[in-house]
Short mmCIF file of C-alpha atoms in Angstrom, two decimals:
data_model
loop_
_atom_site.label_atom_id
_atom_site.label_comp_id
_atom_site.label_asym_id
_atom_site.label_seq_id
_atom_site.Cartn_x
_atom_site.Cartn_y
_atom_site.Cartn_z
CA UNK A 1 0.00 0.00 0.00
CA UNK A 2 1.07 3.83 -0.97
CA UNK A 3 2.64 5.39 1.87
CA UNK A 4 -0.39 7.43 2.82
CA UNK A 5 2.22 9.77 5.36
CA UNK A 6 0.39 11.01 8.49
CA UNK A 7 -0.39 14.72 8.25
CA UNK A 8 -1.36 15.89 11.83
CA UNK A 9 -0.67 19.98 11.10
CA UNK A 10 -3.69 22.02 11.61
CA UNK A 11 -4.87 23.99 8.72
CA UNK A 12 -4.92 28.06 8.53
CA UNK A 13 -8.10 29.04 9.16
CA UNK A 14 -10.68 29.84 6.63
CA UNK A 15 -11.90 32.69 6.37
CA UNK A 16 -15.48 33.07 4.70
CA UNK A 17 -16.73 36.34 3.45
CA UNK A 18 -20.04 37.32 4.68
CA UNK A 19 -21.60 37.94 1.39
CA UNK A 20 -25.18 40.08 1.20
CA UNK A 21 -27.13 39.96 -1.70
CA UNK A 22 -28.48 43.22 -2.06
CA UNK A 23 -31.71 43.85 -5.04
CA UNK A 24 -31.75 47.40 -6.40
CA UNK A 25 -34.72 48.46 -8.65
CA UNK A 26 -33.24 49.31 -11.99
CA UNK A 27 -34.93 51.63 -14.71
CA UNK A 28 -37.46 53.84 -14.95
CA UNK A 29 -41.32 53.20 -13.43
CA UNK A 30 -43.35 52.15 -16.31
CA UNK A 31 -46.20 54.41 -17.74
CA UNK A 32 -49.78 53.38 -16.41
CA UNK A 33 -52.01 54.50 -18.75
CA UNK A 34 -54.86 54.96 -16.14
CA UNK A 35 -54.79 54.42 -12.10
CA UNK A 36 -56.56 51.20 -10.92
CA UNK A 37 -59.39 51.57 -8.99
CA UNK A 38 -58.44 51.80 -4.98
CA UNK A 39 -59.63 48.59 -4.16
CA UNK A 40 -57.09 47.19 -6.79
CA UNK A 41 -54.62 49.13 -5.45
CA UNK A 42 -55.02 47.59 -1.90
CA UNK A 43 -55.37 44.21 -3.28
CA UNK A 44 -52.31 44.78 -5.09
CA UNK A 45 -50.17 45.74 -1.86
CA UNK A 46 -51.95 42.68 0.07
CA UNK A 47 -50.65 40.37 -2.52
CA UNK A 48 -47.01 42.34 -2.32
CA UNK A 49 -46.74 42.61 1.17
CA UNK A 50 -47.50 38.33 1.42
CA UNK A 51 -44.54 37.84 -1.33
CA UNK A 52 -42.02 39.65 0.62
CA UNK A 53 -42.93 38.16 3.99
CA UNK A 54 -42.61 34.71 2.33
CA UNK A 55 -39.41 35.93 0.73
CA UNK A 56 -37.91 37.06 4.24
CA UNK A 57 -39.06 33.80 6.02
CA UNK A 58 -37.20 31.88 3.28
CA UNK A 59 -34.45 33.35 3.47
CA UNK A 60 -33.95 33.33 7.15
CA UNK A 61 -34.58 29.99 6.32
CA UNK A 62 -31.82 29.33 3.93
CA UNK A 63 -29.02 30.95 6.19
CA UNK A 64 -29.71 28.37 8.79
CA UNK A 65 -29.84 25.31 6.30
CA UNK A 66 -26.70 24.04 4.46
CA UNK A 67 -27.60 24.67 0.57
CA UNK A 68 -27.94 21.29 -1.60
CA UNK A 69 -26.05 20.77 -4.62
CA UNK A 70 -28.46 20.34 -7.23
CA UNK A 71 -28.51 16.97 -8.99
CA UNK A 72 -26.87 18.00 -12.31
CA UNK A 73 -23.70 18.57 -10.27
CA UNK A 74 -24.05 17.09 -7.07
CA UNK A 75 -24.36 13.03 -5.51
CA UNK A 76 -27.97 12.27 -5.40
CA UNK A 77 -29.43 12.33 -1.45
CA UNK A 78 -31.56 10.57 -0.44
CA UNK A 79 -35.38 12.56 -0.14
CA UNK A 80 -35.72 12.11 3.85
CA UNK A 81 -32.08 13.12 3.83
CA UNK A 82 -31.33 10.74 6.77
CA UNK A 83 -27.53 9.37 7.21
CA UNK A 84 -26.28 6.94 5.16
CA UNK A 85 -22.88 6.50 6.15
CA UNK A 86 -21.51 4.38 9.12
CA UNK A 87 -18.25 4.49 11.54
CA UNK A 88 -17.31 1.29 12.96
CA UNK A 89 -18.96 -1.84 12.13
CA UNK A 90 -21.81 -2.03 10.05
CA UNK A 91 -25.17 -2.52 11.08
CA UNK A 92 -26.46 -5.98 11.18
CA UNK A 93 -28.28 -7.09 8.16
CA UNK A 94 -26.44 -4.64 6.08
CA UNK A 95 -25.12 -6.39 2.56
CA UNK A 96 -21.75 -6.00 1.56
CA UNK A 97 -20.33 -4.66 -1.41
CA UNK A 98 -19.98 -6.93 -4.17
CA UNK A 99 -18.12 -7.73 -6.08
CA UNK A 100 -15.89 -8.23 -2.41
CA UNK A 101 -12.36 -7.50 -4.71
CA UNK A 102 -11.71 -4.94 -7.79
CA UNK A 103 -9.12 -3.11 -9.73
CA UNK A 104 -8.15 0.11 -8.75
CA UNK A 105 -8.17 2.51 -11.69
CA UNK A 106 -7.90 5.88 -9.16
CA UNK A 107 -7.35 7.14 -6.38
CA UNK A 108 -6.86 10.76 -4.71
CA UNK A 109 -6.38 11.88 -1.55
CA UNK A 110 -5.99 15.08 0.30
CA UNK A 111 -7.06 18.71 1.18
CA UNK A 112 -8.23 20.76 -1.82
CA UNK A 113 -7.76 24.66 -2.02
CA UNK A 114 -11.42 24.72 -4.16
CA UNK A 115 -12.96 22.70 -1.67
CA UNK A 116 -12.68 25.19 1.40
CA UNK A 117 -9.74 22.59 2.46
CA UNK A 118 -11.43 19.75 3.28
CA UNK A 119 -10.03 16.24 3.47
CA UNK A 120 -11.15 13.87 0.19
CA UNK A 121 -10.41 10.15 -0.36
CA UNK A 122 -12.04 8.20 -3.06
CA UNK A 123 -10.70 5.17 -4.46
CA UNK A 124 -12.60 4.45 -8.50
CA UNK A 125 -12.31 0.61 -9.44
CA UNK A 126 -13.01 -1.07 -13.04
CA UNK A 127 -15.91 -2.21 -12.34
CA UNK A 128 -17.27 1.35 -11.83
CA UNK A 129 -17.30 2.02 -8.53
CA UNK A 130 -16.24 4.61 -6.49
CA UNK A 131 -15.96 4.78 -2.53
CA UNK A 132 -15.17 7.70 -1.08
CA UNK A 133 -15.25 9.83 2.69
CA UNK A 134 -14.94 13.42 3.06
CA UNK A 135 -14.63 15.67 6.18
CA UNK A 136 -17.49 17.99 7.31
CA UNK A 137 -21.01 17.35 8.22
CA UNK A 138 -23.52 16.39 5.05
CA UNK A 139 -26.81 15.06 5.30
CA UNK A 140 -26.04 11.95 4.05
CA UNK A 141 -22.93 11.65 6.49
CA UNK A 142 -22.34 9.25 9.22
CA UNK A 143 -21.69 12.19 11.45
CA UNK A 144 -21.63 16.00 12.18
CA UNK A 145 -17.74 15.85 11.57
CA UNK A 146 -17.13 12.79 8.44
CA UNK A 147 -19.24 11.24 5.55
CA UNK A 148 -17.91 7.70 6.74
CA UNK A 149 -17.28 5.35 3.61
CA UNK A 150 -19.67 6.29 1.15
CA UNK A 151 -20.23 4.08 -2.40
CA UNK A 152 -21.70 5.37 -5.75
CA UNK A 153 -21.16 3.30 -9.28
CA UNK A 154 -19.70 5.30 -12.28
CA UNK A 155 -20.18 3.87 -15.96
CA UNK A 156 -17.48 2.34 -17.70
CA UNK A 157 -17.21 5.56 -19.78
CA UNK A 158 -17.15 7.44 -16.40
CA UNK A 159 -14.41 5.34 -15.23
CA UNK A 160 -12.17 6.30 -18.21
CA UNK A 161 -13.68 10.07 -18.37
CA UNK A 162 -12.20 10.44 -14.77
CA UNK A 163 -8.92 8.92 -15.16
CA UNK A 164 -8.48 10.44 -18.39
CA UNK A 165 -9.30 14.06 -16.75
CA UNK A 166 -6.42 13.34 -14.19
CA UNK A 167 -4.02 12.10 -17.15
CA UNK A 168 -4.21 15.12 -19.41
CA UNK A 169 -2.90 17.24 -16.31
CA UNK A 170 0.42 15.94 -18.07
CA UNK A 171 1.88 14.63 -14.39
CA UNK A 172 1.40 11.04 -14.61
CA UNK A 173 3.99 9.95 -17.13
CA UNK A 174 6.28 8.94 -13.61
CA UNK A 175 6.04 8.99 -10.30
CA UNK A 176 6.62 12.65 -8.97
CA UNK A 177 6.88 14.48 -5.41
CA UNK A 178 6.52 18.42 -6.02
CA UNK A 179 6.50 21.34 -3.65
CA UNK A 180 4.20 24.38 -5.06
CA UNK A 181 2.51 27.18 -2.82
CA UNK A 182 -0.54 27.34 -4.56
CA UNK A 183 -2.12 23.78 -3.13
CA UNK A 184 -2.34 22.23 0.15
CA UNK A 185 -1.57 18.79 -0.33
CA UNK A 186 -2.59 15.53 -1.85
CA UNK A 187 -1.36 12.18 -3.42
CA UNK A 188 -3.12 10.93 -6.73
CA UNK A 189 -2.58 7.50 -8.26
CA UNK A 190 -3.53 6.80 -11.50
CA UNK A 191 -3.62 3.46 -13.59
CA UNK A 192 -1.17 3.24 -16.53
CA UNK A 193 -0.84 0.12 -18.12
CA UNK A 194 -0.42 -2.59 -15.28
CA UNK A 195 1.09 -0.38 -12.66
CA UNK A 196 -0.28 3.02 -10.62
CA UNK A 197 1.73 6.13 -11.14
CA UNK A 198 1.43 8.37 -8.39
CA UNK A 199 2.29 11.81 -7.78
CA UNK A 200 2.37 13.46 -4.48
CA UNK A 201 2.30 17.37 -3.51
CA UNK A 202 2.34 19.35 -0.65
CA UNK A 203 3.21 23.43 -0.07
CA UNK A 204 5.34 22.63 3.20
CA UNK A 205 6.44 18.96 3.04
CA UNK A 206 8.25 17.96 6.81
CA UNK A 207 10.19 15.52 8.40
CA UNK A 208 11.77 12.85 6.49
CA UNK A 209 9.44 13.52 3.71
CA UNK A 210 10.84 16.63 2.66
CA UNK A 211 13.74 14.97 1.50
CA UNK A 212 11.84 13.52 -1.40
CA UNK A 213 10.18 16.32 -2.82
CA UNK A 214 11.22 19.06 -5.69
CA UNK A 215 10.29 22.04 -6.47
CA UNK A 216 7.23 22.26 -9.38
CA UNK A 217 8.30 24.45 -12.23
CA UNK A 218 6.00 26.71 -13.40
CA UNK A 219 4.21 24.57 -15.66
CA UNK A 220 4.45 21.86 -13.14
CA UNK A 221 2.54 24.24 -11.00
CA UNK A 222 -0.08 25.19 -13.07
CA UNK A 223 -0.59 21.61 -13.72
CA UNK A 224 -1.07 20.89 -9.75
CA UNK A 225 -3.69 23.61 -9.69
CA UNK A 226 -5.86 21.72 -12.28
CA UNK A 227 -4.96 18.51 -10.49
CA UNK A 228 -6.13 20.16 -7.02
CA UNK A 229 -9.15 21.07 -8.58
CA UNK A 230 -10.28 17.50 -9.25
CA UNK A 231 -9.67 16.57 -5.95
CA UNK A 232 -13.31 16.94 -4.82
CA UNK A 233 -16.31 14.62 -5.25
CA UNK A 234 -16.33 14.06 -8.76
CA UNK A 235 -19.70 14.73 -9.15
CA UNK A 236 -18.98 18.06 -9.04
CA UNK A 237 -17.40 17.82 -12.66
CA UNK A 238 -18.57 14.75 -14.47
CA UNK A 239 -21.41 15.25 -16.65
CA UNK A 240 -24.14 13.15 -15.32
CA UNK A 241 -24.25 10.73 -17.95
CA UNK A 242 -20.94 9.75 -16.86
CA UNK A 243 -23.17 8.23 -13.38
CA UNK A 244 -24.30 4.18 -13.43
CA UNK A 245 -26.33 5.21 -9.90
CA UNK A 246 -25.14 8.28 -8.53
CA UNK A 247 -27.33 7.57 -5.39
CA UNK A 248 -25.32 7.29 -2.18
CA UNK A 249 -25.10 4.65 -0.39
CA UNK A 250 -22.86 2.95 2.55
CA UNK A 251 -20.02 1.04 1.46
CA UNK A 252 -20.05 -2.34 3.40
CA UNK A 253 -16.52 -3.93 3.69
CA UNK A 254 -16.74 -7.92 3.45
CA UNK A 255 -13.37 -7.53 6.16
CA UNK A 256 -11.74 -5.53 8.57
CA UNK A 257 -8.18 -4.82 9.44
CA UNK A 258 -7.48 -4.76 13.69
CA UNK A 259 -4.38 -3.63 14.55
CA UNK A 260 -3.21 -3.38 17.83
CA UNK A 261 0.12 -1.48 19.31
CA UNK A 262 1.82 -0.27 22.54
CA UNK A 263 1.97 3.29 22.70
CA UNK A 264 5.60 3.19 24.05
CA UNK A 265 7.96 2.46 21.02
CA UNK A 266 9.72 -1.11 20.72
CA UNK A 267 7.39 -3.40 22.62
CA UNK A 268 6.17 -6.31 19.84
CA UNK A 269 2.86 -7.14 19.10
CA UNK A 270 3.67 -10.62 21.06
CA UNK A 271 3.98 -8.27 24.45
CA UNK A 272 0.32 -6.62 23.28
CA UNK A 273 -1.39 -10.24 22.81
CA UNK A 274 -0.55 -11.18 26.30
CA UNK A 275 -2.70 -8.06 27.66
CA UNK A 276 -5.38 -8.82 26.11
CA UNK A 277 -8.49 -10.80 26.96
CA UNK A 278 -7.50 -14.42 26.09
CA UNK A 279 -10.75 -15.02 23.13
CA UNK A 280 -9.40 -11.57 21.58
CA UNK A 281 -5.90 -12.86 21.70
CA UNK A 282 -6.89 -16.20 20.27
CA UNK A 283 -8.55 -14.61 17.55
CA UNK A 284 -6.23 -12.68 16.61
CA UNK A 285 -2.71 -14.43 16.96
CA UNK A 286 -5.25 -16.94 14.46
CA UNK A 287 -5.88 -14.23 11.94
CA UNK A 288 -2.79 -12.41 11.96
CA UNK A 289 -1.85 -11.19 8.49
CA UNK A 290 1.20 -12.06 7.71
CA UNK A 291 2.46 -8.63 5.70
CA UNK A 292 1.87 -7.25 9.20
CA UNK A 293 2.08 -8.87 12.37
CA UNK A 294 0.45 -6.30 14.13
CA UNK A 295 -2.76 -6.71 12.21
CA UNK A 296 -4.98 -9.11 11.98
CA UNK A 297 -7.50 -9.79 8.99
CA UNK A 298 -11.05 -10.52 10.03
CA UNK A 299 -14.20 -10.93 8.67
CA UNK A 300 -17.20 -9.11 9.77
CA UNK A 301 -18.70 -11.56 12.13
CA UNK A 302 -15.06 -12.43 14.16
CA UNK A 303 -14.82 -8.51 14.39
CA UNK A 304 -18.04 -8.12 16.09
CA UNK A 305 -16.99 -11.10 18.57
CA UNK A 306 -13.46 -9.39 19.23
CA UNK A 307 -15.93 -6.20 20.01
CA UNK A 308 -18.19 -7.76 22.10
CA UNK A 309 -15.23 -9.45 23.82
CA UNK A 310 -13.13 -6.36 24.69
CA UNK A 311 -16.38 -4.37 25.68
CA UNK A 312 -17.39 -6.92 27.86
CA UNK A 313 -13.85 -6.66 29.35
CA UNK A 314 -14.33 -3.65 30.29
CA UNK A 315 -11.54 -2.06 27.75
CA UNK A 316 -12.32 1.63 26.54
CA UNK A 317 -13.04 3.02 23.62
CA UNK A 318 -10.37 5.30 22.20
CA UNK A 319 -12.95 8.83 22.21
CA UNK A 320 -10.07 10.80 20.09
CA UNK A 321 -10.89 9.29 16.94
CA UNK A 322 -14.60 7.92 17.48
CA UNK A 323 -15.87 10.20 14.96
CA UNK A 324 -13.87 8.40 12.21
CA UNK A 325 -13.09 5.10 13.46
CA UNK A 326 -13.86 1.80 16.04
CA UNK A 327 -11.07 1.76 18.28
CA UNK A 328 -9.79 1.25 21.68
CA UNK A 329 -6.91 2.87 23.92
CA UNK A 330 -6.39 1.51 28.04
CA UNK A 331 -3.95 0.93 30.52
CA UNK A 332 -3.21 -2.88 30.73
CA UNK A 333 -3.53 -4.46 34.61
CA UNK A 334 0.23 -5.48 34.26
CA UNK A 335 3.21 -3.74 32.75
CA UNK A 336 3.84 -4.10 28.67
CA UNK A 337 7.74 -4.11 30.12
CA UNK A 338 9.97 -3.13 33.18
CA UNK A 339 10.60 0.38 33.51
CA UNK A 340 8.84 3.17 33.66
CA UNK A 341 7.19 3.61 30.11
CA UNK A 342 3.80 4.57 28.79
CA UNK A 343 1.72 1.38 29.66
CA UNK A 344 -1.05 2.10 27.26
CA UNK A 345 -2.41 -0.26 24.54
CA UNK A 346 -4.62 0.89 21.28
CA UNK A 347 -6.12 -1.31 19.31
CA UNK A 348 -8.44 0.34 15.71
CA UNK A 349 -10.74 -0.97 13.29
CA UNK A 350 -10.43 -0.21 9.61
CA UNK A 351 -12.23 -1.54 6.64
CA UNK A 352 -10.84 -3.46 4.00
CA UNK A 353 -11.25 -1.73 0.69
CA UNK A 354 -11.94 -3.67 -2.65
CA UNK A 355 -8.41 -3.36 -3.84
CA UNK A 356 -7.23 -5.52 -0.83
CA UNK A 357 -5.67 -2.79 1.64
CA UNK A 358 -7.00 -0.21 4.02
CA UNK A 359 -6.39 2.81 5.58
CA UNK A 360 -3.38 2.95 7.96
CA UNK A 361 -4.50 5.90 9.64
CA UNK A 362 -8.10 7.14 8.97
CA UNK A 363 -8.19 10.15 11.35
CA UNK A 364 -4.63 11.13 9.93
CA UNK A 365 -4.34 14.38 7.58
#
């Protein structure tokens, strides 16, 4: 999997102008070739007078309600506008998403200067569809603060429109790293034959990082800004023929990754096991993926056991990141190791996507 770095700097705020429409009559009064008779005239004002109340109640209206994107140009809500998306595991009943595996044709992630700054991921497949979670609170959301994983289905021709869009920004013909002021960051891949290309930019790489990035050159830059641009829900620039079923709806993982760590550095994922509840352990030490010891690969049914297992133990949940993911942070009964050190275990929950990996670090960025 792409090294998806962890971003933890706050962004500059936003500032929003406080914009006021203000309606001016324009031109001259037109002629009236006689007066209306006064009970006409009163009639008239009644009916005036009822528009603009109407008109002021809606728009008091309107500056207390978020503004939907129409449906030329926007994902397709649903009409009682009740969430759609989940954190955690889903609810029982709930159908995966099938096919359970696909190709990945896309993927962008990152904080878009046209988007207000807000953090986008969506991951497009060959098989036409996309899954996606953005930050801020939508009707459709799981939350006041994330969308949760969300899953729409492009057409085939939508699937090539898209990556062809990204393509002609001319960046894609290797992999790149650029620094350029005029874009937060972000980190596009992009299928080319039978390999992703991916190019990564930031305006103020750090750490380690840094060390792998070069300056854009002008064109380079230019090209980023077009390429930032895109980095928003694409329904906000594909036509909407380009749309299988643009309606929104949860995506459903078949599997979850758990991984569990000590928060003090160099303690193994053996010393974590031996903390835990014995069933968890069990489970785990028999699903353990072997890419990464520290996670485990488990289908939805064993995850909801190893939840009702360390909830019944008492463990608790990790409240940092409960707006974006399952997880779980305590202070074992006996030390992780000798010494004094920071005897905390966490343990998180993150979805299997159809390519075969997952998020290392939802809340991250």
């Amino acid at each position: 999997m792409p090294d998806l770095r962890e971003r933890f700097r706050a962004l500059d705020d936003l500032e929003v102008p406080d914009v006021m429409t203000q309606a001016r009559l324009i031109g001259p009064r037109p002629p009236q070739l006689e007066p209306p008779p006064t009970t006409r005239r009163i009639g008239a004002l009644v009916l005036v007078a009822a528009i603009a109340i109407v008109a002021v109640v809606l728009g008091a209206r309107a500056l207390r309600q978020p503004v939907s994107v129409p449906a030329t140009t926007g994902p397709d809500v649903a009409p009682d506008r009740e969430r759609v998306g989940f954190i955690g595991l889903p609810p029982e009943g709930a159908t995966p998403s099938t096919p359970s595996t696909g190709e990945l044709v896309v993927s962008l992630y990152g904080r878009s200067t046209t988007d207000g700054g807000l953090r986008f991921r969506a991951w497009v497949y060959a098989d036409g569809r996309i899954v996606w979670d953005k930050e801020g609170d939508y009707p459709y959301g799981a939350n006041g603060s994330t969308t949760g994983y969300l899953e729409q289905r492009l057409t085939a021709e939508g699937v090539e429109l898209l990556r062809s869009e990204i393509v002609e920004t001319g960046l894609f013909d290797r992999d790149r790293a650029l620094r350029s002021e005029g874009v937060i960051w972000g980190l596009a891949q992009v299928r080319l034959g039978d390999r992703l290309v991916e190019v990564d930019w930031d305006q103020d790489p750090r750490g380690e990082t840094r060390l792998h990035f070069t300056d854009a050159t002008p064109e380079q830059a230019i090209a980023l800004e077009r390429l930032d641009a895109l980095l928003t829900h694409p329904a906000s620039w594909l036509p909407r023929s380009a749309w299988e079923d643009q309606q929104i709806r949860a995506y459903v993982p078949s599997r979850f990754a758990v991984c569990y760590s000590a928060a003090h550095g160099g303690i193994g994922s053996s010393a974590v096991l031996r903390v835990l509840p014995d069933g968890a352990a069990n489970l785990l030490r028999a699903t353990a993926d072997g890419s990464d010891a520290s996670c485990s690969d488990v289908a939805i049914e064993e995850a909801r056991t190893l939840v009702e297992i360390l909830d019944d133990a008492g463990l608790e949940r990790d409240e940092r990141s409960a707006h974006i993911r399952l997880g779980y942070s305590f202070e074992p009964s006996v030390p992780l190791a000798p010494g004094p050190i920071e005897n905390t275990v966490d343990i998180f929950f993150e979805p299997y996507l159809p390519h075969g990996e997952f998020v290392e670090c939802s809340p991250c960025g």
